[in-house]
């Protein structure tokens, strides 16, 4: 059974139209991460939670926000997506990754 | 912050040949993880190394952690087409963040 679940698997959004990606975990881990992975690149850390303590990387664009209402769920909000935000978005807890959401901005 | 350099970036091998990818750090690492990502897939955890000089095996995969805990390697013996993918090393930095190396993309020619 999947331990980290991301929805949707694929998302197409228009330039500038807000989009929210979701992640849930059944492991009850305190730690959750959001990564952005562009084609042929390594995952790049966007946000890091330890419980509700939140930390965004210095170079995470202001356009990206994250929410963690409880231990199990985490959301990534992109307020005004640009073409350069087309990427795979990966959620992880500890060593376990979700299947990712492949976001295309058109 | 904590960084690891991973080489090579790409490796093309004939099926049956061996493959090795290396990760190096300028600072001592507390541990290192290895992941495999198939084309179109997500990173899948393979192993964590913690002890100096540690060697662990998973079937045809051999993982090593250097004596100084500044480098690590993943070696695949007799590659198969199912080994195709990108192999990443990753480390936890002092802030508890998991940071990835650049990855080595392995292609296997049947």
mmCIF file of C-alpha atoms in Angstrom:
data_model
loop_
_atom_site.group_PDB
_atom_site.id
_atom_site.type_symbol
_atom_site.label_atom_id
_atom_site.label_comp_id
_atom_site.label_asym_id
_atom_site.label_seq_id
_atom_site.Cartn_x
_atom_site.Cartn_y
_atom_site.Cartn_z
ATOM 1 C CA UNK A 1 0.000 0.000 0.000
ATOM 2 C CA UNK A 2 1.235 3.447 -0.896
ATOM 3 C CA UNK A 3 2.545 5.313 2.134
ATOM 4 C CA UNK A 4 2.878 8.736 0.520
ATOM 5 C CA UNK A 5 0.053 9.639 -1.819
ATOM 6 C CA UNK A 6 0.057 12.615 -4.133
ATOM 7 C CA UNK A 7 -2.864 14.016 -6.057
ATOM 8 C CA UNK A 8 -3.314 14.609 -8.834
ATOM 9 C CA UNK A 9 -0.726 12.594 -10.765
ATOM 10 C CA UNK A 10 -0.930 14.983 -13.691
ATOM 11 C CA UNK A 11 -2.042 18.603 -13.709
ATOM 12 C CA UNK A 12 -2.237 21.093 -16.528
ATOM 13 C CA UNK A 13 -2.822 24.708 -15.590
ATOM 14 C CA UNK A 14 -2.858 27.971 -17.418
ATOM 15 C CA UNK A 15 -0.200 30.589 -16.987
ATOM 16 C CA UNK A 16 -1.076 32.637 -13.909
ATOM 17 C CA UNK A 17 -3.906 30.379 -12.719
ATOM 18 C CA UNK A 18 -3.422 29.253 -9.097
ATOM 19 C CA UNK A 19 -2.955 25.562 -8.536
ATOM 20 C CA UNK A 20 -2.784 23.393 -5.415
ATOM 21 C CA UNK A 21 -1.051 20.049 -5.163
ATOM 22 C CA UNK A 22 -1.786 17.708 -2.289
ATOM 23 C CA UNK A 23 0.094 15.054 -0.392
ATOM 24 C CA UNK A 24 -0.883 12.662 2.350
ATOM 25 C CA UNK A 25 1.134 10.147 4.340
ATOM 26 C CA UNK A 26 0.124 7.149 6.398
ATOM 27 C CA UNK A 27 3.416 6.830 8.277
ATOM 28 C CA UNK A 28 2.674 9.438 10.933
ATOM 29 C CA UNK A 29 6.108 10.972 10.326
ATOM 30 C CA UNK A 30 6.878 14.420 11.680
ATOM 31 C CA UNK A 31 8.989 15.305 8.675
ATOM 32 C CA UNK A 32 7.578 16.196 5.258
ATOM 33 C CA UNK A 33 9.285 17.677 2.233
ATOM 34 C CA UNK A 34 8.261 19.238 -1.059
ATOM 35 C CA UNK A 35 10.685 18.973 -3.963
ATOM 36 C CA UNK A 36 10.640 20.352 -7.470
ATOM 37 C CA UNK A 37 12.283 18.208 -10.132
ATOM 38 C CA UNK A 38 12.791 19.479 -13.644
ATOM 39 C CA UNK A 39 13.705 17.242 -16.549
ATOM 40 C CA UNK A 40 17.101 15.545 -16.173
ATOM 41 C CA UNK A 41 17.800 17.321 -12.891
ATOM 42 C CA UNK A 42 17.991 16.270 -9.263
ATOM 43 C CA UNK A 43 15.081 16.987 -6.915
ATOM 44 C CA UNK A 44 15.384 20.493 -5.512
ATOM 45 C CA UNK A 45 14.087 21.109 -2.004
ATOM 46 C CA UNK A 46 11.339 23.745 -1.779
ATOM 47 C CA UNK A 47 9.909 23.282 1.717
ATOM 48 C CA UNK A 48 10.665 21.272 4.790
ATOM 49 C CA UNK A 49 8.387 20.579 7.753
ATOM 50 C CA UNK A 50 9.264 19.134 11.096
ATOM 51 C CA UNK A 51 5.838 18.691 12.627
ATOM 52 C CA UNK A 52 4.302 22.116 12.083
ATOM 53 C CA UNK A 53 7.648 23.907 12.111
ATOM 54 C CA UNK A 54 8.032 25.165 8.608
ATOM 55 C CA UNK A 55 11.159 26.030 6.680
ATOM 56 C CA UNK A 56 11.422 27.198 3.118
ATOM 57 C CA UNK A 57 14.667 27.192 1.213
ATOM 58 C CA UNK A 58 16.228 30.605 0.607
ATOM 59 C CA UNK A 59 15.779 30.306 -3.147
ATOM 60 C CA UNK A 60 12.185 29.014 -3.103
ATOM 61 C CA UNK A 61 10.203 31.581 -5.083
ATOM 62 C CA UNK A 62 7.616 33.652 -3.198
ATOM 63 C CA UNK A 63 5.112 32.340 -5.713
ATOM 64 C CA UNK A 64 5.228 29.010 -3.874
ATOM 65 C CA UNK A 65 3.489 28.510 -0.546
ATOM 66 C CA UNK A 66 2.905 25.441 1.589
ATOM 67 C CA UNK A 67 0.419 24.418 4.244
ATOM 68 C CA UNK A 68 0.375 21.510 6.650
ATOM 69 C CA UNK A 69 -2.936 21.421 8.500
ATOM 70 C CA UNK A 70 -2.096 18.174 10.312
ATOM 71 C CA UNK A 71 0.531 15.431 10.418
ATOM 72 C CA UNK A 72 -0.978 13.495 7.538
ATOM 73 C CA UNK A 73 -1.581 16.194 4.964
ATOM 74 C CA UNK A 74 0.504 18.779 3.207
ATOM 75 C CA UNK A 75 -0.300 21.145 0.338
ATOM 76 C CA UNK A 76 1.761 23.051 -2.188
ATOM 77 C CA UNK A 77 0.152 26.202 -3.550
ATOM 78 C CA UNK A 78 1.501 27.939 -6.620
ATOM 79 C CA UNK A 79 -0.136 31.323 -6.690
ATOM 80 C CA UNK A 80 0.677 32.434 -10.206
ATOM 81 C CA UNK A 81 2.337 29.629 -12.147
ATOM 82 C CA UNK A 82 4.790 30.558 -14.853
ATOM 83 C CA UNK A 83 5.997 28.446 -17.751
ATOM 84 C CA UNK A 84 9.205 27.807 -15.818
ATOM 85 C CA UNK A 85 7.233 26.064 -13.081
ATOM 86 C CA UNK A 86 6.536 23.118 -15.351
ATOM 87 C CA UNK A 87 8.095 20.225 -13.453
ATOM 88 C CA UNK A 88 7.489 17.146 -11.368
ATOM 89 C CA UNK A 89 6.583 18.022 -7.774
ATOM 90 C CA UNK A 90 7.530 15.391 -5.254
ATOM 91 C CA UNK A 91 6.337 15.027 -1.692
ATOM 92 C CA UNK A 92 8.347 12.929 0.737
ATOM 93 C CA UNK A 93 8.401 11.923 4.346
ATOM 94 C CA UNK A 94 11.710 10.630 5.579
ATOM 95 C CA UNK A 95 13.022 8.349 2.880
ATOM 96 C CA UNK A 96 9.666 7.693 1.228
ATOM 97 C CA UNK A 97 8.499 9.587 -1.813
ATOM 98 C CA UNK A 98 5.103 9.904 -3.369
ATOM 99 C CA UNK A 99 4.659 9.211 -7.048
ATOM 100 C CA UNK A 100 4.748 12.912 -7.770
ATOM 101 C CA UNK A 101 2.515 15.365 -9.569
ATOM 102 C CA UNK A 102 3.633 16.241 -13.062
ATOM 103 C CA UNK A 103 2.608 19.868 -13.544
ATOM 104 C CA UNK A 104 2.471 21.477 -16.953
ATOM 105 C CA UNK A 105 1.909 25.223 -17.231
ATOM 106 C CA UNK A 106 0.562 26.324 -20.612
ATOM 107 C CA UNK B 1 25.352 24.053 3.364
ATOM 108 C CA UNK B 2 25.917 20.340 2.999
ATOM 109 C CA UNK B 3 26.585 19.336 -0.588
ATOM 110 C CA UNK B 4 27.576 16.189 -2.367
ATOM 111 C CA UNK B 5 29.123 15.965 -5.803
ATOM 112 C CA UNK B 6 28.125 12.937 -7.831
ATOM 113 C CA UNK B 7 29.904 11.528 -10.877
ATOM 114 C CA UNK B 8 29.565 10.616 -13.638
ATOM 115 C CA UNK B 9 26.502 12.453 -14.886
ATOM 116 C CA UNK B 10 25.772 9.791 -17.505
ATOM 117 C CA UNK B 11 26.918 6.230 -18.014
ATOM 118 C CA UNK B 12 26.092 4.073 -20.998
ATOM 119 C CA UNK B 13 26.934 0.380 -20.673
ATOM 120 C CA UNK B 14 26.390 -2.828 -22.564
ATOM 121 C CA UNK B 15 24.174 -5.297 -20.744
ATOM 122 C CA UNK B 16 26.368 -7.475 -18.557
ATOM 123 C CA UNK B 17 28.978 -4.784 -17.907
ATOM 124 C CA UNK B 18 29.500 -3.322 -14.460
ATOM 125 C CA UNK B 19 28.532 0.198 -13.393
ATOM 126 C CA UNK B 20 29.718 2.468 -10.598
ATOM 127 C CA UNK B 21 28.606 5.898 -9.439
ATOM 128 C CA UNK B 22 30.446 7.988 -6.857
ATOM 129 C CA UNK B 23 29.480 10.674 -4.366
ATOM 130 C CA UNK B 24 31.985 12.944 -2.687
ATOM 131 C CA UNK B 25 31.701 15.530 0.041
ATOM 132 C CA UNK B 26 34.191 18.083 1.331
ATOM 133 C CA UNK B 27 32.869 17.566 4.858
ATOM 134 C CA UNK B 28 32.324 14.484 6.980
ATOM 135 C CA UNK B 29 28.885 13.003 6.516
ATOM 136 C CA UNK B 30 26.798 11.524 9.305
ATOM 137 C CA UNK B 31 25.103 9.208 6.834
ATOM 138 C CA UNK B 32 24.288 8.858 3.157
ATOM 139 C CA UNK B 33 21.284 7.487 1.321
ATOM 140 C CA UNK B 34 20.979 6.033 -2.169
ATOM 141 C CA UNK B 35 17.911 6.266 -4.383
ATOM 142 C CA UNK B 36 16.915 4.923 -7.789
ATOM 143 C CA UNK B 37 14.549 6.795 -10.074
ATOM 144 C CA UNK B 38 13.208 5.016 -13.133
ATOM 145 C CA UNK B 39 12.361 7.126 -16.186
ATOM 146 C CA UNK B 40 9.054 8.862 -15.477
ATOM 147 C CA UNK B 41 9.033 7.580 -11.911
ATOM 148 C CA UNK B 42 9.800 8.871 -8.452
ATOM 149 C CA UNK B 43 12.893 8.324 -6.286
ATOM 150 C CA UNK B 44 12.824 4.985 -4.509
ATOM 151 C CA UNK B 45 14.900 4.506 -1.397
ATOM 152 C CA UNK B 46 17.572 1.830 -1.754
ATOM 153 C CA UNK B 47 19.733 2.018 1.346
ATOM 154 C CA UNK B 48 21.224 4.151 4.101
ATOM 155 C CA UNK B 49 24.885 3.941 5.136
ATOM 156 C CA UNK B 50 25.937 5.176 8.544
ATOM 157 C CA UNK B 51 29.188 3.563 9.660
ATOM 158 C CA UNK B 52 32.696 4.396 8.519
ATOM 159 C CA UNK B 53 33.899 1.857 5.947
ATOM 160 C CA UNK B 54 30.479 0.227 5.770
ATOM 161 C CA UNK B 55 29.751 -2.112 2.854
ATOM 162 C CA UNK B 56 26.252 -3.353 2.147
ATOM 163 C CA UNK B 57 24.979 -5.585 -0.611
ATOM 164 C CA UNK B 58 21.586 -5.982 -2.234
ATOM 165 C CA UNK B 59 21.790 -8.750 -4.827
ATOM 166 C CA UNK B 60 23.945 -7.246 -7.626
ATOM 167 C CA UNK B 61 24.227 -3.837 -5.912
ATOM 168 C CA UNK B 62 27.121 -3.036 -3.572
ATOM 169 C CA UNK B 63 27.139 0.150 -1.527
ATOM 170 C CA UNK B 64 30.219 1.508 0.214
ATOM 171 C CA UNK B 65 30.804 4.323 2.675
ATOM 172 C CA UNK B 66 34.353 5.623 2.854
ATOM 173 C CA UNK B 67 36.530 5.304 5.927
ATOM 174 C CA UNK B 68 36.558 9.070 6.350
ATOM 175 C CA UNK B 69 32.785 9.242 5.696
ATOM 176 C CA UNK B 70 33.366 11.753 2.929
ATOM 177 C CA UNK B 71 32.590 9.552 -0.033
ATOM 178 C CA UNK B 72 30.342 6.725 -1.082
ATOM 179 C CA UNK B 73 29.838 4.521 -4.085
ATOM 180 C CA UNK B 74 27.195 2.309 -5.639
ATOM 181 C CA UNK B 75 28.401 -0.545 -7.812
ATOM 182 C CA UNK B 76 26.170 -2.730 -9.957
ATOM 183 C CA UNK B 77 27.606 -6.025 -11.169
ATOM 184 C CA UNK B 78 26.526 -7.390 -14.545
ATOM 185 C CA UNK B 79 23.957 -4.735 -15.392
ATOM 186 C CA UNK B 80 20.562 -5.666 -16.757
ATOM 187 C CA UNK B 81 18.063 -3.582 -18.699
ATOM 188 C CA UNK B 82 15.963 -3.357 -15.532
ATOM 189 C CA UNK B 83 18.779 -1.339 -13.932
ATOM 190 C CA UNK B 84 18.076 1.601 -16.236
ATOM 191 C CA UNK B 85 17.354 4.829 -14.376
ATOM 192 C CA UNK B 86 19.000 7.627 -12.471
ATOM 193 C CA UNK B 87 20.822 6.843 -9.256
ATOM 194 C CA UNK B 88 21.026 9.575 -6.645
ATOM 195 C CA UNK B 89 22.937 9.863 -3.454
ATOM 196 C CA UNK B 90 21.422 12.112 -0.795
ATOM 197 C CA UNK B 91 22.470 13.400 2.601
ATOM 198 C CA UNK B 92 20.741 14.979 5.559
ATOM 199 C CA UNK B 93 22.245 18.312 6.437
ATOM 200 C CA UNK B 94 22.400 19.794 9.922
ATOM 201 C CA UNK B 95 18.952 21.284 9.494
ATOM 202 C CA UNK B 96 17.483 17.848 8.849
ATOM 203 C CA UNK B 97 16.926 18.520 5.161
ATOM 204 C CA UNK B 98 17.510 15.770 2.598
ATOM 205 C CA UNK B 99 19.745 17.151 -0.125
ATOM 206 C CA UNK B 100 20.367 15.245 -3.357
ATOM 207 C CA UNK B 101 23.464 14.799 -5.451
ATOM 208 C CA UNK B 102 23.217 15.545 -9.154
ATOM 209 C CA UNK B 103 22.481 11.928 -10.045
ATOM 210 C CA UNK B 104 23.992 9.468 -12.499
ATOM 211 C CA UNK B 105 21.781 8.448 -15.388
ATOM 212 C CA UNK B 106 22.412 4.838 -16.380
ATOM 213 C CA UNK B 107 21.425 3.467 -19.753
ATOM 214 C CA UNK B 108 21.895 -0.202 -20.604
ATOM 215 C CA UNK B 109 22.141 -1.431 -24.159
ATOM 216 C CA UNK B 110 20.769 -4.969 -24.601
#
